[in-house]
PDB file of C-alpha atoms in Angstrom:
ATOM      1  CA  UNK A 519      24.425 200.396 192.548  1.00 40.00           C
ATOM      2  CA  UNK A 520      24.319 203.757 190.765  1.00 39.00           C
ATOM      3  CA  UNK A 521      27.224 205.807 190.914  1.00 40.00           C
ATOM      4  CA  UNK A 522      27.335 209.424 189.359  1.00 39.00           C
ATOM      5  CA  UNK A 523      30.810 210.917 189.278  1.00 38.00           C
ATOM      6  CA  UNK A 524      31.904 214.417 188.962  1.00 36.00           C
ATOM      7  CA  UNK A 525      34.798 215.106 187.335  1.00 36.00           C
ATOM      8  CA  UNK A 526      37.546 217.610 189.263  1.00 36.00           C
ATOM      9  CA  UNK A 527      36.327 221.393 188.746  1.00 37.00           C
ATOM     10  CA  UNK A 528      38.584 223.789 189.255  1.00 37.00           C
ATOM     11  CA  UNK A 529      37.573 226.361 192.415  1.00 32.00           C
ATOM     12  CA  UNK A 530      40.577 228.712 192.254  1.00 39.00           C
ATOM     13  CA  UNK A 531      44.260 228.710 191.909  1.00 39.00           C
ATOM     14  CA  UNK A 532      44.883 225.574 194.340  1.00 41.00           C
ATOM     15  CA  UNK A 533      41.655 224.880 195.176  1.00 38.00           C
ATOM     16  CA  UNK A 534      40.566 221.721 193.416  1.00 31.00           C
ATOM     17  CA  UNK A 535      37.276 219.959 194.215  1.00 30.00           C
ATOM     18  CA  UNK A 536      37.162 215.873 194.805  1.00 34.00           C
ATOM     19  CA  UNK A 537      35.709 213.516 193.206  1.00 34.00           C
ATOM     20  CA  UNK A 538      32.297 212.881 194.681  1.00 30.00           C
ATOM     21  CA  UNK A 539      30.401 209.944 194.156  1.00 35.00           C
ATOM     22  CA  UNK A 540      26.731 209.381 194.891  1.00 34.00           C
ATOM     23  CA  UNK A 541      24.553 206.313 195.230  1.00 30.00           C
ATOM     24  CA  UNK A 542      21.100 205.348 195.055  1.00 39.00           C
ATOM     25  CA  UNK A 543      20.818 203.140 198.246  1.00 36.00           C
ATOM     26  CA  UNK A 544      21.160 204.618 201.821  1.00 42.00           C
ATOM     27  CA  UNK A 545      24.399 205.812 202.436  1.00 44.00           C
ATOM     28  CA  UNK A 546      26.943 203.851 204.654  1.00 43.00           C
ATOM     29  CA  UNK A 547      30.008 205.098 206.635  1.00 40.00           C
ATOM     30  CA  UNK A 548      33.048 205.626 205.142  1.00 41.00           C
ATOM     31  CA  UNK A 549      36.022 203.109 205.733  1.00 35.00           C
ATOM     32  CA  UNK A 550      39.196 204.732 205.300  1.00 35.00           C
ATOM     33  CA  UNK A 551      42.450 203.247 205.477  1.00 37.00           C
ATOM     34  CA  UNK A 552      45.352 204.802 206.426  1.00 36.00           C
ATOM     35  CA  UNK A 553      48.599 203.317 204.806  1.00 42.00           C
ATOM     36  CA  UNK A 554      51.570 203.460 206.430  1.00 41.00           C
ATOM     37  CA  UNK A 555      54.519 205.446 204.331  1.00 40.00           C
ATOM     38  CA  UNK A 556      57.591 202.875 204.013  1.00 46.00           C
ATOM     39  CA  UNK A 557      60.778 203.611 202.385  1.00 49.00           C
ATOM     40  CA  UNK A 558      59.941 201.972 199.101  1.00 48.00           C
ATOM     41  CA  UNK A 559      56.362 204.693 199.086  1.00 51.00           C
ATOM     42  CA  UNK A 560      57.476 207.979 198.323  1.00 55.00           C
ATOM     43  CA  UNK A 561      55.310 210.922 198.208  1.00 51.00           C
ATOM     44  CA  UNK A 562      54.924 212.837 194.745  1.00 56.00           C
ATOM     45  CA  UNK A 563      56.489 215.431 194.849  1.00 56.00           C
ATOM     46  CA  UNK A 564      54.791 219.048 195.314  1.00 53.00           C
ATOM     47  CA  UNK A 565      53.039 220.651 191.907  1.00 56.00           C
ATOM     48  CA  UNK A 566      53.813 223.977 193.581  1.00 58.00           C
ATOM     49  CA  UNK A 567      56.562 225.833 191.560  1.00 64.00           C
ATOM     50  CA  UNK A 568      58.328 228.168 193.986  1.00 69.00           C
ATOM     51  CA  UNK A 569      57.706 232.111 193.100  1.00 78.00           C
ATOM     52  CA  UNK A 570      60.149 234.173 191.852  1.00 80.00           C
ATOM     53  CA  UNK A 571      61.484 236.634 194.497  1.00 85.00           C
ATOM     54  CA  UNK A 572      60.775 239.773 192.792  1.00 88.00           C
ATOM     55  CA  UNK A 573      58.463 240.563 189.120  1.00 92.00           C
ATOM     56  CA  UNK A 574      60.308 242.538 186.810  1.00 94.00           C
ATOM     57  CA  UNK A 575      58.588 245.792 186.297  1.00 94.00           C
ATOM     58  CA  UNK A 576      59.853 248.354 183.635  1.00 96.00           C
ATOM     59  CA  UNK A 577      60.627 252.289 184.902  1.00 96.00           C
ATOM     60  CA  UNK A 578      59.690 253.677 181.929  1.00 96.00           C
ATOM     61  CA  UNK A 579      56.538 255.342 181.853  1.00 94.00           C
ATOM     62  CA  UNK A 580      56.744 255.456 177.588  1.00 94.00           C
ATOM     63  CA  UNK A 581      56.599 251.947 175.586  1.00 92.00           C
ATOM     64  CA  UNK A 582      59.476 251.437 173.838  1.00 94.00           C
ATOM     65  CA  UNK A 583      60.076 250.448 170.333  1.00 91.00           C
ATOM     66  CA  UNK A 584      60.913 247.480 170.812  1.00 94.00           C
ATOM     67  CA  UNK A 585      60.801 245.296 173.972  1.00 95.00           C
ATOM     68  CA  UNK A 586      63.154 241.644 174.192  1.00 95.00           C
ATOM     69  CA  UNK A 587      63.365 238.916 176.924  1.00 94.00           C
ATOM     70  CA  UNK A 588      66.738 237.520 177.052  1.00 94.00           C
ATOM     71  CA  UNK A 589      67.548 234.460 178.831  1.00 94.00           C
ATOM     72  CA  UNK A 590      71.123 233.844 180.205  1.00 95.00           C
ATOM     73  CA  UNK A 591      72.607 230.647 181.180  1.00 94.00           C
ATOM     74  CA  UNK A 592      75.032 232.134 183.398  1.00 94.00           C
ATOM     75  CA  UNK A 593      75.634 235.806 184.463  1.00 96.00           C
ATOM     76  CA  UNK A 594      78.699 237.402 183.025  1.00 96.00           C
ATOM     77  CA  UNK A 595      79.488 240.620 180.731  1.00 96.00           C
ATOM     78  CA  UNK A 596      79.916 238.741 177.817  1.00 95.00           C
ATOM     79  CA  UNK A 597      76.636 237.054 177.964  1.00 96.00           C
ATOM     80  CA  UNK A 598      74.694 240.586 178.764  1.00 97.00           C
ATOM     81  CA  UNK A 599      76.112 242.157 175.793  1.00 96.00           C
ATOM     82  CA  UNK A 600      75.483 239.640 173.480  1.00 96.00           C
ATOM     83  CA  UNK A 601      72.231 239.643 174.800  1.00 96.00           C
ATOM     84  CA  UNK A 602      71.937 243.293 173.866  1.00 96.00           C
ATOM     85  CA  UNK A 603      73.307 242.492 170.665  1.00 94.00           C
ATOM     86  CA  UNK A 604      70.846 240.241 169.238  1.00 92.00           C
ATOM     87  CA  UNK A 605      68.607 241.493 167.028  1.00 89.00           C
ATOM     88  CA  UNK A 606      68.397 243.771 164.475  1.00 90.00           C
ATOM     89  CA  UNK A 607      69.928 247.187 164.424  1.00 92.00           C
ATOM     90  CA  UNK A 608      66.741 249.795 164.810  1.00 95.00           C
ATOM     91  CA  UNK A 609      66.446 252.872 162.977  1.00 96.00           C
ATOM     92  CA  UNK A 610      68.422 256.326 164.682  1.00 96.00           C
ATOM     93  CA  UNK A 611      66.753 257.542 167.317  1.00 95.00           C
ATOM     94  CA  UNK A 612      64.817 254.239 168.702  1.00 96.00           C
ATOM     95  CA  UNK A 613      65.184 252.611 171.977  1.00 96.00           C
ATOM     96  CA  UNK A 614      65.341 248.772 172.422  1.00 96.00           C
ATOM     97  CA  UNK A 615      64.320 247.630 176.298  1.00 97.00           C
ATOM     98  CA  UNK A 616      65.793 244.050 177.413  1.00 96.00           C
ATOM     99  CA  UNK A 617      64.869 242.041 180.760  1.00 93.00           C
ATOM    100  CA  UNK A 618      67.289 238.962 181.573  1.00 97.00           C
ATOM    101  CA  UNK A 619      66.129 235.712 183.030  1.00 96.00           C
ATOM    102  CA  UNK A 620      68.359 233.234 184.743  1.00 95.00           C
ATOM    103  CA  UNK A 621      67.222 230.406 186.176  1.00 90.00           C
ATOM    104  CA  UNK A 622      63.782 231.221 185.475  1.00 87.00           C
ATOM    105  CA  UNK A 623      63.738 234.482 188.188  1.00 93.00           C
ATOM    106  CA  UNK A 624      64.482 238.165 186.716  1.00 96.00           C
ATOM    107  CA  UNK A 625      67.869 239.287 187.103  1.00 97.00           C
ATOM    108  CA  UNK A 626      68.653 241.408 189.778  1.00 97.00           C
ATOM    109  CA  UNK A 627      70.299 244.268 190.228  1.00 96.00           C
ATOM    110  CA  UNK A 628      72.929 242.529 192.831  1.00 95.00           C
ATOM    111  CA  UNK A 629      74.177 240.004 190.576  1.00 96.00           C
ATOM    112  CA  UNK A 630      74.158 242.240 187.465  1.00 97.00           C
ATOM    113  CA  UNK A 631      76.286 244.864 189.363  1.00 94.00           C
ATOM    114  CA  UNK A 632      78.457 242.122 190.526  1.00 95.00           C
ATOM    115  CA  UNK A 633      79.647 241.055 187.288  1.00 95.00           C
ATOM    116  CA  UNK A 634      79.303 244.565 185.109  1.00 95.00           C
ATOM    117  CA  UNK A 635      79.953 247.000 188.203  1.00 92.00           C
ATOM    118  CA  UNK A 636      81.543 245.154 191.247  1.00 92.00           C
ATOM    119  CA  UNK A 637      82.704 248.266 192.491  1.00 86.00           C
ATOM    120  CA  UNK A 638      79.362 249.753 193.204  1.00 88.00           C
ATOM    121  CA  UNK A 639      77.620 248.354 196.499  1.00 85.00           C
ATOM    122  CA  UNK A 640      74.077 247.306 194.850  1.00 89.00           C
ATOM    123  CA  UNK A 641      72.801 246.867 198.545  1.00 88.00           C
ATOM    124  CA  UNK A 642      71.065 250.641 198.499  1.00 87.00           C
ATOM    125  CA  UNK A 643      69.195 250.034 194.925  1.00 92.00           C
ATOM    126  CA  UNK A 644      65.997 247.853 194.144  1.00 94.00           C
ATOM    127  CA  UNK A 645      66.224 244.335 193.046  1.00 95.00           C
ATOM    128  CA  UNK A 646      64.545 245.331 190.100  1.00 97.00           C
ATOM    129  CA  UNK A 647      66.366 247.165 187.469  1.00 97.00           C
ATOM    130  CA  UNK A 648      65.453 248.300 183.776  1.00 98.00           C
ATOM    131  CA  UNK A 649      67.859 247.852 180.610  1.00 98.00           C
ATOM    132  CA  UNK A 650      67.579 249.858 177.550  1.00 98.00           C
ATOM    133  CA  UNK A 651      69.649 250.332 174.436  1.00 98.00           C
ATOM    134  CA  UNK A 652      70.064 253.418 172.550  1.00 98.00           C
ATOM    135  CA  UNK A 653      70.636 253.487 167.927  1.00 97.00           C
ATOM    136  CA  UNK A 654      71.937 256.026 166.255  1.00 97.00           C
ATOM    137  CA  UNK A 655      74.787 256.449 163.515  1.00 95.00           C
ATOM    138  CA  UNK A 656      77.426 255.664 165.368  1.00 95.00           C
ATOM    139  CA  UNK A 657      75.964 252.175 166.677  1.00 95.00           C
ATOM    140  CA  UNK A 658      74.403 250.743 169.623  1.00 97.00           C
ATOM    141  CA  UNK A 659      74.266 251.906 173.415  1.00 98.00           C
ATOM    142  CA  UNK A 660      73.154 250.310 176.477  1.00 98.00           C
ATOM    143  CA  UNK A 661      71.772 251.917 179.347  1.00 98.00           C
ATOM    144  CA  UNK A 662      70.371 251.672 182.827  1.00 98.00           C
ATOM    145  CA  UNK A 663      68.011 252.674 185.546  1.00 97.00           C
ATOM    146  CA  UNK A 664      68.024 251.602 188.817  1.00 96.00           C
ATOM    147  CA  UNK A 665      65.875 252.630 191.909  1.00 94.00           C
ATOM    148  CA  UNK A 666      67.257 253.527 195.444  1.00 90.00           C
ATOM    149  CA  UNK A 667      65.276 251.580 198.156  1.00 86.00           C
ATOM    150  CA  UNK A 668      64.743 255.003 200.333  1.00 73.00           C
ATOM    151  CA  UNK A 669      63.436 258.353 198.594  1.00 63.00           C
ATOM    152  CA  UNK A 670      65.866 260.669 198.662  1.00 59.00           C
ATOM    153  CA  UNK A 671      65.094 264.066 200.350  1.00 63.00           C
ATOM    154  CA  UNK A 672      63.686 266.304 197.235  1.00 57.00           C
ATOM    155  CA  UNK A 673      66.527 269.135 197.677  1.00 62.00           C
ATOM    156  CA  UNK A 674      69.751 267.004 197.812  1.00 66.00           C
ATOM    157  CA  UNK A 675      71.618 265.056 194.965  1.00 64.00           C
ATOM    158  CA  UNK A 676      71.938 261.398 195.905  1.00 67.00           C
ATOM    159  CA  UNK A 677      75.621 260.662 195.738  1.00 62.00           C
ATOM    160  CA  UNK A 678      75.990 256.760 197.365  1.00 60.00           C
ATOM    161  CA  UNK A 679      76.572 254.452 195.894  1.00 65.00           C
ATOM    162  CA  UNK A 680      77.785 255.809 192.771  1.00 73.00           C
ATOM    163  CA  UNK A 681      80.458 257.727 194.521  1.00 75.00           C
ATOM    164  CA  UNK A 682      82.856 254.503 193.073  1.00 85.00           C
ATOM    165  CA  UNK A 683      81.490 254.537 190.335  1.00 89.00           C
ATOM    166  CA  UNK A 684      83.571 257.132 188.620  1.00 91.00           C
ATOM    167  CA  UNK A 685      86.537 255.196 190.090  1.00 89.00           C
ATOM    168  CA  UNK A 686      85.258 251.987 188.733  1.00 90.00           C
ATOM    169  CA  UNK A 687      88.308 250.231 186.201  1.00 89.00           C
ATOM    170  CA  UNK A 688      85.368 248.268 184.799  1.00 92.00           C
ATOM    171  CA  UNK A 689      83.661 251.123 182.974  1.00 94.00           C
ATOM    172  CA  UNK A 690      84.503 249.677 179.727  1.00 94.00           C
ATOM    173  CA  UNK A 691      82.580 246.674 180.024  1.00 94.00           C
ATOM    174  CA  UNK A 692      79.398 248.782 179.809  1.00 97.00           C
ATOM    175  CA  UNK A 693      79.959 248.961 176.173  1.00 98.00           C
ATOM    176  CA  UNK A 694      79.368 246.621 173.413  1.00 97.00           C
ATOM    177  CA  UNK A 695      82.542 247.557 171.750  1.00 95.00           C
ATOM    178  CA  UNK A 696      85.673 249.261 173.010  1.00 96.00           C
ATOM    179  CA  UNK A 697      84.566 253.337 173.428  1.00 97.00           C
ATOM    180  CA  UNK A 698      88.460 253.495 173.509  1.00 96.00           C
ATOM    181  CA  UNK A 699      90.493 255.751 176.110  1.00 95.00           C
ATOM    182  CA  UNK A 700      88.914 258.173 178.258  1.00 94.00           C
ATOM    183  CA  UNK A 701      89.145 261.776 177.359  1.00 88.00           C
ATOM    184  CA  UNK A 702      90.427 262.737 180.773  1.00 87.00           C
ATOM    185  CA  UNK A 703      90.814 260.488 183.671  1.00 84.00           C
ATOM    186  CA  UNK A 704      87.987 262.975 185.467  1.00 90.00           C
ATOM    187  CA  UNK A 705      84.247 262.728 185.250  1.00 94.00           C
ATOM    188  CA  UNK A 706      82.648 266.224 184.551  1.00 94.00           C
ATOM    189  CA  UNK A 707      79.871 267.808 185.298  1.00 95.00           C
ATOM    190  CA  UNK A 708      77.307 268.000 182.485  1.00 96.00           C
ATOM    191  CA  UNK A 709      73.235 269.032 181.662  1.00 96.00           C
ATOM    192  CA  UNK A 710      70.599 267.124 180.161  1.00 95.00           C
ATOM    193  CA  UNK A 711      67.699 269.669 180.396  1.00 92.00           C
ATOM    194  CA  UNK A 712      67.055 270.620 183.735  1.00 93.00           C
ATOM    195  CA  UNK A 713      68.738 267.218 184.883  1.00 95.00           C
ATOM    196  CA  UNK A 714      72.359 267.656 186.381  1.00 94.00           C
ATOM    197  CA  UNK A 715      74.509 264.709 185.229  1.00 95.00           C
ATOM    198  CA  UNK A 716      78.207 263.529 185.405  1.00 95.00           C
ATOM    199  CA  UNK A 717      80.029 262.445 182.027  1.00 96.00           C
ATOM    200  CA  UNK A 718      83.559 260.613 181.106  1.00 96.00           C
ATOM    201  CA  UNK A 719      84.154 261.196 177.130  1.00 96.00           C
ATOM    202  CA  UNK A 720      85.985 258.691 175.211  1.00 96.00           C
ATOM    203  CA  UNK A 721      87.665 258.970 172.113  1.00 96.00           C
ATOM    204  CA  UNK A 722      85.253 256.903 170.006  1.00 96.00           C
ATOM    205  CA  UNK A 723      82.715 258.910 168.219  1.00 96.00           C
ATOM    206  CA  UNK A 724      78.879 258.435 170.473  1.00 96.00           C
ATOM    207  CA  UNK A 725      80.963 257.321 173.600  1.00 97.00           C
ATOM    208  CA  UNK A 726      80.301 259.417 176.395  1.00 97.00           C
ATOM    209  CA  UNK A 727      79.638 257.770 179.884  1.00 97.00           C
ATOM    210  CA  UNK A 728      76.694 259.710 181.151  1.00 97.00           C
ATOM    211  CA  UNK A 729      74.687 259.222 184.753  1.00 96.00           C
ATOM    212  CA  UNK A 730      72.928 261.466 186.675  1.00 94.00           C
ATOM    213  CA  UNK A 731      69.699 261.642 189.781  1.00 92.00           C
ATOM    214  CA  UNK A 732      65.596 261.532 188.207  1.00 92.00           C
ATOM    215  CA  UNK A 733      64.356 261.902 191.940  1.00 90.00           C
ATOM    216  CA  UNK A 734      65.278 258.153 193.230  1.00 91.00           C
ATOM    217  CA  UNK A 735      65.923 256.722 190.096  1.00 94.00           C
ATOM    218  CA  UNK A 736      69.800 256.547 189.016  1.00 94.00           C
ATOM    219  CA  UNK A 737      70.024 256.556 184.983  1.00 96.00           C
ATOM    220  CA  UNK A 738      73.831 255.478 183.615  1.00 97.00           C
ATOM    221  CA  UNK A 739      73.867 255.389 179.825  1.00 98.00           C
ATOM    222  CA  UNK A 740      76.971 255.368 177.388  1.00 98.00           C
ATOM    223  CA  UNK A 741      75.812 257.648 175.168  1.00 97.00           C
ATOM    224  CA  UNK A 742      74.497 261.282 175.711  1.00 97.00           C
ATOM    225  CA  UNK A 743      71.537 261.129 173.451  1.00 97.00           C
ATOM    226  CA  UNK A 744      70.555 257.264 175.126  1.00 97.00           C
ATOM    227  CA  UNK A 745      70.699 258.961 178.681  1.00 98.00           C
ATOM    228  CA  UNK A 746      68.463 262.159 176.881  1.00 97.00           C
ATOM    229  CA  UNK A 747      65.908 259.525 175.891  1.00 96.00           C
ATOM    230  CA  UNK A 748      65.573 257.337 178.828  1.00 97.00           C
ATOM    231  CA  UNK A 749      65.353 260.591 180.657  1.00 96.00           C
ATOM    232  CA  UNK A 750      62.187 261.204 178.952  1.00 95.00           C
ATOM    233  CA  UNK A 751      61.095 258.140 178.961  1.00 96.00           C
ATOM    234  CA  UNK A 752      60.645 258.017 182.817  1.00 94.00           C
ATOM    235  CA  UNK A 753      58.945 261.295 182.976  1.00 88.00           C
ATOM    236  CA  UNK A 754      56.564 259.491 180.474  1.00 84.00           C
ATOM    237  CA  UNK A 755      57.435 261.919 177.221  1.00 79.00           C
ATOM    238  CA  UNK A 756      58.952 260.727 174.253  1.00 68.00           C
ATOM    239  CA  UNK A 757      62.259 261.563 175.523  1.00 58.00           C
ATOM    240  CA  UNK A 758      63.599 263.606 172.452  1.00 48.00           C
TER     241      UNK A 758
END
């Protein structure tokens, strides 16, 4: 008896060929025996890793100087900001983006605003979210941008869910280091180019809580210059 065996070829993502075997004499039927599963046999498990339930996908439409994968054991504000800490400092001026990973799925926007922002109902904004942070003299500054789910009507100002926002007693944690007390216990109305924003000064130098409506995205930065650059970084300029 000849036999010529073919090893297992590869079709497609979870396709897979069998092995066939061919012989010289005619061929005969095929006995197959079906074994019974008992408790002792247990079936291998499945090679099929379950999918993530969302790819991260950055909103900025310019590259970045620099962009980092972080990945958290467990989701808390300490463990974000020394996330955004790693690394060296990069020169004034740059932007650093960071994407978090727990449990091997992207981080989404519901469990970061639960820790950072658990004031502000995440149930109107994407899964998906994009993290920057900001250099410059006066050190380093995270940012945000999150999507609404719905697209706002082009002639009004979104203003849920962030309407808590400004009432939020967690606004400090946003920073890597204490911005130290607010300027006024108000938020104010601001400009960043054509872009109306909303802004709480501290009394650190660079700390100024800045957020404000790019159609449906929602950009929150602590520092006026970060929120200037990730402005223009969505509209696909250089953001200076």
């Amino acid at each position: 008896v000849v036999c010529k065996q073919k090893r297992k070829k590869e079709i497609k993502e979870g396709d897979w060929r069998s092995d066939v075997c061919s012989y010289d004499h005619p061929e005969e039927p095929e006995v197959v025996v079906n074994k019974p599963t008992t408790e002792q046999e247990q079936l291998p498990p499945s090679s099929v890793e379950p999918k993530p339930s969302f790819i991260h996908k950055s909103f900025f439409r310019t590259t970045p100087s620099v962009i980092e994968q972080s990945i958290l054991s467990s989701v808390s504000v300490s463990q974000i900001n020394e996330a955004l800490q790693a690394g060296e400092p990069l020169t004034n001026g740059s932007i650093k983006e960071n994407f978090f990973i727990v449990g091997d799925e992207p981080l989404s926007t519901g469990k970061f605003m639960s820790v950072v922002l658990p004031d502000v109902d995440s149930s109107a904004f994407s899964q998906d979210f994009t993290t920057f942070v900001y250099f410059d003299d006066n050190g380093a500054w995270p940012g945000y941008v999150f999507l609404l789910n719905e697209t706002p009507d082009a002639s009004t100002t979104p203003t849920l869910p962030v309407e808590t926002l400004e009432k939020s007693e967690n606004l400090a944690s946003l920073y890597l280091t204490p911005p130290g007390t607010p300027s006024e216990e108000i938020f104010h109305d601001g400009m960043a180019g054509d872009t109306e924003t909303r802004y709480l000064q501290f009394s650190e130098p660079g700390a100024s809580l800045n957020y404000g409506w790019v159609g449906n995205y929602l950009i929150l930065s602590t520092s006026f210059e970060g929120f200037q650059k990730a402005l223009g970084m969505i509209a696909g300029t250089n953001g200076s």
